[in-house]
Each structure stands twice: as structure tokens, then as C-alpha cells.
Short mmCIF file of N, CA, C and O in Angstrom, two decimals:
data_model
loop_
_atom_site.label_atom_id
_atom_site.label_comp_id
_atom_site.label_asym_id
_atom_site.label_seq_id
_atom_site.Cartn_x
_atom_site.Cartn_y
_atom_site.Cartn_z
N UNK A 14 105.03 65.27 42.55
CA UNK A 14 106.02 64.26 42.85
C UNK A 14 107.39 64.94 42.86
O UNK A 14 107.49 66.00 42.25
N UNK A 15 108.19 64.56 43.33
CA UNK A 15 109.57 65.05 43.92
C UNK A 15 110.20 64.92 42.60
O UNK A 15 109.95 63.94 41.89
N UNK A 16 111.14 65.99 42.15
CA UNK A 16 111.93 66.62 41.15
C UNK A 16 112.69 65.06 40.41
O UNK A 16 112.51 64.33 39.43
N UNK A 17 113.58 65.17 41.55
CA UNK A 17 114.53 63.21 41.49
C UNK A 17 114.08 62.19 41.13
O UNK A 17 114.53 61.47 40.25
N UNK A 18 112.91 61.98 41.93
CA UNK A 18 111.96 60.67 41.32
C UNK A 18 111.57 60.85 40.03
O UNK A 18 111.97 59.98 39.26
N UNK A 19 110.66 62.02 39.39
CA UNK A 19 110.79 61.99 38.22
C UNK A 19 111.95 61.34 37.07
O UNK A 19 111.94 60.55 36.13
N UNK A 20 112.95 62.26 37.82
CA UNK A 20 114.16 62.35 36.66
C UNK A 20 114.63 60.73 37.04
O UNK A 20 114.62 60.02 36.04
N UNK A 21 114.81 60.42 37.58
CA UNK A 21 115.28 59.22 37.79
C UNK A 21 114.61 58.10 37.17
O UNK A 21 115.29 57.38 36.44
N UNK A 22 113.54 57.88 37.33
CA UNK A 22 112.38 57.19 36.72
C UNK A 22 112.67 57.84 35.48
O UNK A 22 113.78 57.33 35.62
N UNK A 23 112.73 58.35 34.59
CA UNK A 23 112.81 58.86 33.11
C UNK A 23 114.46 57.99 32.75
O UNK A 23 114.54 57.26 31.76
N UNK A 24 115.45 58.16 33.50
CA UNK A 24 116.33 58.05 33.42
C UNK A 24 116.44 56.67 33.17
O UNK A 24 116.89 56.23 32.11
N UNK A 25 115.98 55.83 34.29
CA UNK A 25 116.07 54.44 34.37
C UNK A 25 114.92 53.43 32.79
O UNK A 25 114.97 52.25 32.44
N UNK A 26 114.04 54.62 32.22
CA UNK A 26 113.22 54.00 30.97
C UNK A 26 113.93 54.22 30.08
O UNK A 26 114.02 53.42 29.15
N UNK A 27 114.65 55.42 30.12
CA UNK A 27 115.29 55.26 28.53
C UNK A 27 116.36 54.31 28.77
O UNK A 27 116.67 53.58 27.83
N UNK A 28 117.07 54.19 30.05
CA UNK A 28 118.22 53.36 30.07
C UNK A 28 117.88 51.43 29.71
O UNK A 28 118.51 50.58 29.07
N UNK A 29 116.60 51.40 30.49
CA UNK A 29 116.24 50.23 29.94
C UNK A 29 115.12 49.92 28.66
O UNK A 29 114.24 49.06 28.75
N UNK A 30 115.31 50.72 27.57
CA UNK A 30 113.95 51.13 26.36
C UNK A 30 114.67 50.28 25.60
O UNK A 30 115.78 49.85 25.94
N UNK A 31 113.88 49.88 24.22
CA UNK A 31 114.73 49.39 23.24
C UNK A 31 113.88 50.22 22.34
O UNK A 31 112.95 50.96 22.66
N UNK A 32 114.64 49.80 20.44
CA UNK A 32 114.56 50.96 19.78
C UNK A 32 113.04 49.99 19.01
O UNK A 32 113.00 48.76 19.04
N UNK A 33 112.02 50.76 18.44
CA UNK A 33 111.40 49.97 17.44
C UNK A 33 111.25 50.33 16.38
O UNK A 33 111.50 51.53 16.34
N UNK A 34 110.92 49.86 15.24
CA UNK A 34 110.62 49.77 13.53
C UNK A 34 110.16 51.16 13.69
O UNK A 34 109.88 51.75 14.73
N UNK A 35 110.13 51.66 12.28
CA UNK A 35 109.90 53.16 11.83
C UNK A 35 108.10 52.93 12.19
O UNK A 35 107.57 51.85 12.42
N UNK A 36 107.62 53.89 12.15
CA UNK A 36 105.97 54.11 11.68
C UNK A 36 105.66 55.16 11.07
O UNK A 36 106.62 55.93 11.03
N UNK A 37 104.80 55.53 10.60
CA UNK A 37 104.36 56.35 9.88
C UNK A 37 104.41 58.07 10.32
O UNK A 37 104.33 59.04 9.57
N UNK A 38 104.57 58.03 11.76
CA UNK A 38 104.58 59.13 12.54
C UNK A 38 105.97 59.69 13.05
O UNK A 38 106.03 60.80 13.59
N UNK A 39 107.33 58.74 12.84
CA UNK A 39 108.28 58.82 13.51
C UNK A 39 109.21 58.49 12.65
O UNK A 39 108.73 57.79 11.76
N UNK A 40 110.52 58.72 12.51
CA UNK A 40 111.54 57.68 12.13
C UNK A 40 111.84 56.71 13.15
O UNK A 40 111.88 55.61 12.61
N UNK A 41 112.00 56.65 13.99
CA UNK A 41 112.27 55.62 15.45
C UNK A 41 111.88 55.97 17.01
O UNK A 41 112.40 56.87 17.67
N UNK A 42 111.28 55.44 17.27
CA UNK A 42 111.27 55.18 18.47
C UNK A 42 111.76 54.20 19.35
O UNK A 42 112.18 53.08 19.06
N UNK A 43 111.62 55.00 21.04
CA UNK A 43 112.12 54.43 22.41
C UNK A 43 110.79 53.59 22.77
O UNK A 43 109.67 54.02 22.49
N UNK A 44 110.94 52.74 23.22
CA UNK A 44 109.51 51.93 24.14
C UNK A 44 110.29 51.17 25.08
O UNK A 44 111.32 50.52 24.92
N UNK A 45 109.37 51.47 26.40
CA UNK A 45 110.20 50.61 27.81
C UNK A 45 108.73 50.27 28.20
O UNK A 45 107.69 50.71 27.73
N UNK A 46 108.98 49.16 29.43
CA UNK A 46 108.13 48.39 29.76
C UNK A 46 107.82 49.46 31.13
O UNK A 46 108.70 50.16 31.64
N UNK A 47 106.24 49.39 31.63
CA UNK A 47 105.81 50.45 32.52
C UNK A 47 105.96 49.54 33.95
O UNK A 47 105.20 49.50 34.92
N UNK A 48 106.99 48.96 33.75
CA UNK A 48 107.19 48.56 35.35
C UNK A 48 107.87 49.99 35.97
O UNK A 48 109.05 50.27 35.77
N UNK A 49 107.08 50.73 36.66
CA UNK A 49 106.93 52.17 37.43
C UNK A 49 105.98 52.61 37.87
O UNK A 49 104.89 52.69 37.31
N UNK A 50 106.34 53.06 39.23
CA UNK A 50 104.83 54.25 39.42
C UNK A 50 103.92 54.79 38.36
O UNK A 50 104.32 55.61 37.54
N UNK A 51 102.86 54.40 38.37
CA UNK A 51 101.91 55.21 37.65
C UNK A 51 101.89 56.98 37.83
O UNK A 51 101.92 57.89 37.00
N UNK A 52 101.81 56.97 39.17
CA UNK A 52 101.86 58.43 39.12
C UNK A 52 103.32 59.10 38.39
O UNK A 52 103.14 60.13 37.74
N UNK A 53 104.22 58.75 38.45
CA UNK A 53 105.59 58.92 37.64
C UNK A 53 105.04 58.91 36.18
O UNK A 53 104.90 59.92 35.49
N UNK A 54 104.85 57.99 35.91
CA UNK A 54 104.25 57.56 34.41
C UNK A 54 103.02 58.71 34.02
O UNK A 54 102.87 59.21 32.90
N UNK A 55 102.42 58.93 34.91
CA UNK A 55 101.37 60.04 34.41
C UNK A 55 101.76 61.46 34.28
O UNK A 55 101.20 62.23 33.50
N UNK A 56 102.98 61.87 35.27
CA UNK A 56 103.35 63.10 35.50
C UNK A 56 103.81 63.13 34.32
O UNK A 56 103.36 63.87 33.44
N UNK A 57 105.12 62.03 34.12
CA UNK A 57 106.06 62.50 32.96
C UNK A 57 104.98 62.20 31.25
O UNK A 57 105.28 62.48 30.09
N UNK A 58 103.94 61.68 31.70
CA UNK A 58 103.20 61.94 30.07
C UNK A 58 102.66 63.43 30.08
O UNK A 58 102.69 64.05 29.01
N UNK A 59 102.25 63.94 31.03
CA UNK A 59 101.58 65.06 31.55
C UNK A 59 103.03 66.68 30.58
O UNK A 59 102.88 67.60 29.77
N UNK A 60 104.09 66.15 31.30
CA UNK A 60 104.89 66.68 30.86
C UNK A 60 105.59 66.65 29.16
O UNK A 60 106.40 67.47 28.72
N UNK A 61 105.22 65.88 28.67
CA UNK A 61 105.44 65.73 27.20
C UNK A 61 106.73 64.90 27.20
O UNK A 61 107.22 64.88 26.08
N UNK A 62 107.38 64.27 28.02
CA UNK A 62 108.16 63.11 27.77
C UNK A 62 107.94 61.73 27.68
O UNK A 62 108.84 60.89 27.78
N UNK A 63 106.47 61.46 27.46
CA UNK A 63 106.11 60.01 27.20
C UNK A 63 105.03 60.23 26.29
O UNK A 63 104.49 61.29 26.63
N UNK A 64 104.38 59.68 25.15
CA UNK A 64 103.25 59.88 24.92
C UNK A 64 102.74 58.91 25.50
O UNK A 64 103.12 57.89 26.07
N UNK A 65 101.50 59.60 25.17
CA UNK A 65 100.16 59.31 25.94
C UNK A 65 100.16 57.51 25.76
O UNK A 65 100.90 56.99 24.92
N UNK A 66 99.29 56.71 26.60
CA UNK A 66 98.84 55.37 26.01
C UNK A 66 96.96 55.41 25.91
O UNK A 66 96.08 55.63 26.75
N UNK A 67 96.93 55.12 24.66
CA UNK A 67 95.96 54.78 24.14
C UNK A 67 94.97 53.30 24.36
O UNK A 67 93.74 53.23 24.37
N UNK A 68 96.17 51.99 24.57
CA UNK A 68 95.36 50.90 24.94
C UNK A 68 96.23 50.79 26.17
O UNK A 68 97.11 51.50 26.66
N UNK A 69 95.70 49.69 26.48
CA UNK A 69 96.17 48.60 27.71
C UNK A 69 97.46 48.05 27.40
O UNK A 69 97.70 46.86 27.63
N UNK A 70 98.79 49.24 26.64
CA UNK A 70 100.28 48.43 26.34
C UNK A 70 100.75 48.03 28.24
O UNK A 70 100.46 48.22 29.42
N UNK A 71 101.70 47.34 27.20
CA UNK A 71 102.80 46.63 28.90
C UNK A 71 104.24 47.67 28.75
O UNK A 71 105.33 47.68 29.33
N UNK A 72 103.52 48.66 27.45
CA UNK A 72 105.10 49.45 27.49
C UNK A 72 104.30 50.84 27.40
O UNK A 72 103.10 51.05 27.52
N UNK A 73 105.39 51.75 27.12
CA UNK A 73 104.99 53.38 26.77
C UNK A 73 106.23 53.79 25.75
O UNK A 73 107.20 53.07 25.52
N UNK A 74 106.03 54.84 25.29
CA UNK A 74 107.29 55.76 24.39
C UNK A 74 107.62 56.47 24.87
O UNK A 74 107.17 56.62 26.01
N UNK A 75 108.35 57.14 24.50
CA UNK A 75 109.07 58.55 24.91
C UNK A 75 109.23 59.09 23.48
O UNK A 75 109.52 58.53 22.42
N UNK A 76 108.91 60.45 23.84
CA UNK A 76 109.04 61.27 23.16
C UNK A 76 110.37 62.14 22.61
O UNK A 76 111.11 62.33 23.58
N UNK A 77 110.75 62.53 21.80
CA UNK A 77 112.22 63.19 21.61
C UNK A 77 112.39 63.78 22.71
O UNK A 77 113.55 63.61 23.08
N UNK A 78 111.56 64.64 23.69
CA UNK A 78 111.89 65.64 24.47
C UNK A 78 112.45 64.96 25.64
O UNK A 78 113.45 65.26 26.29
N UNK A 79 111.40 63.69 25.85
CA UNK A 79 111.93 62.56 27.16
C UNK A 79 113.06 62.24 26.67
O UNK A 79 113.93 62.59 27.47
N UNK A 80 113.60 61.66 25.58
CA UNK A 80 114.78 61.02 24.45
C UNK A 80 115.85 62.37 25.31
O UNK A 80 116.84 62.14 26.01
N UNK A 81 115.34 63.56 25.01
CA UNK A 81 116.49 64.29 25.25
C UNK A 81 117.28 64.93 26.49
O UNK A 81 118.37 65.46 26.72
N UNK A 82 116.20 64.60 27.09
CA UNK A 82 116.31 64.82 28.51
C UNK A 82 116.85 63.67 29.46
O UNK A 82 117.74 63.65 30.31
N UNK A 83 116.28 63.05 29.16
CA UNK A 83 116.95 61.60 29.70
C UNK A 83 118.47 61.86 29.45
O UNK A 83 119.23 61.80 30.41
N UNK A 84 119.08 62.23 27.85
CA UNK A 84 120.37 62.42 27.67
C UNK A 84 120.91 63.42 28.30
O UNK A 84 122.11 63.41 28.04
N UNK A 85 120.63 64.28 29.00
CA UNK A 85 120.90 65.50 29.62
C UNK A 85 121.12 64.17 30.94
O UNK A 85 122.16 63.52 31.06
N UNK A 86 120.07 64.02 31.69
CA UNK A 86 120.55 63.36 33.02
C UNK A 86 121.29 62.62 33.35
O UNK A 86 121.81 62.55 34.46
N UNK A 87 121.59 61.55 31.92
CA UNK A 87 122.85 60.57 32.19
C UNK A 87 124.29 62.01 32.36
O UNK A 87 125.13 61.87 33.25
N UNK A 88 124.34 62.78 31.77
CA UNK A 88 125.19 63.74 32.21
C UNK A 88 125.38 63.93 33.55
O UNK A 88 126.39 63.65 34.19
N UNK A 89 124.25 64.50 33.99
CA UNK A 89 123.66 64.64 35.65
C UNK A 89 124.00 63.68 36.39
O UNK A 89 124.86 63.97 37.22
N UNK A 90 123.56 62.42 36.39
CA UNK A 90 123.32 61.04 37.47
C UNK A 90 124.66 60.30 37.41
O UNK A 90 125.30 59.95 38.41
N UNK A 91 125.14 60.00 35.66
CA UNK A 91 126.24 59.04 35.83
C UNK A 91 127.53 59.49 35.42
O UNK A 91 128.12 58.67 34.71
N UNK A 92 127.99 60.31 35.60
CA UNK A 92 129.39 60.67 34.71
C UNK A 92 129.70 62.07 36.34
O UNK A 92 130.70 62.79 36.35
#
């Protein structure tokens, strides 16, 4: 998939994610709703900026690395 679409699609989940409760694995997490290409959604889990989904969620996470990268692109895209 094309470089942009990725990043953009990453860009646009963390921009629309909200934060949730601690768990046992994390101090906090990002979760956005997977209204997106699947194939987007698979690349960027593929890549270690989303973890994986396990059930049938209506959302996904991101990972610090997606978390950080995403912050790198708002650099890139909006400023």
C-alpha cells in the first residue's frame, strides 16, 4: 500500500483515538474505532503500530511506536 495512505490513515486514528483505563499490560492506552481499510489496518498491525485484534472489537490500539509516529506526522501533515 502506498507510503501516504498508510501514514495518513495512522494519522487520522490517533487524531480521532481516545485514551482508556490503565490494564495490567500498559499504563494507558490509544483505541480508535476501525472505520478504515482493512488492508491499512492490517499493514499498519503488520508493522507494529497497532496491536494485533484478538476478537471481533469495533476498535484497535496503537501501540507506543504507532503513538509515536503518528506524533512525528502531525509534524509532517499539519504544521
Amino acid at each position: 500500500m502506498e507510503k501516504n495512505i498508510l501514514e495518513l490513515t495512522l494519522l487520522l486514528m490517533y487524531l480521532t483515538s481516545w485514551e482508556e483505563e490503565p490494564n495490567p499490560f500498559e499504563d494507558r492506552f490509544k483505541q480508535c474505532w476501525k472505520g478504515y481499510s482493512f488492508d491499512a489496518i492490517n499493514e499498519l498491525t503488520d508493522k507494529g503500530y497497532l496491536f494485533p485484534s484478538k476478537y471481533k472489537n469495533k476498535s484497535v490500539t496503537l501501540t507506543k511506536e504507532g503513538e509515536k509516529l503518528a506524533k512525528d506526522l502531525i509534524e509532517k501533515y499539519l504544521k
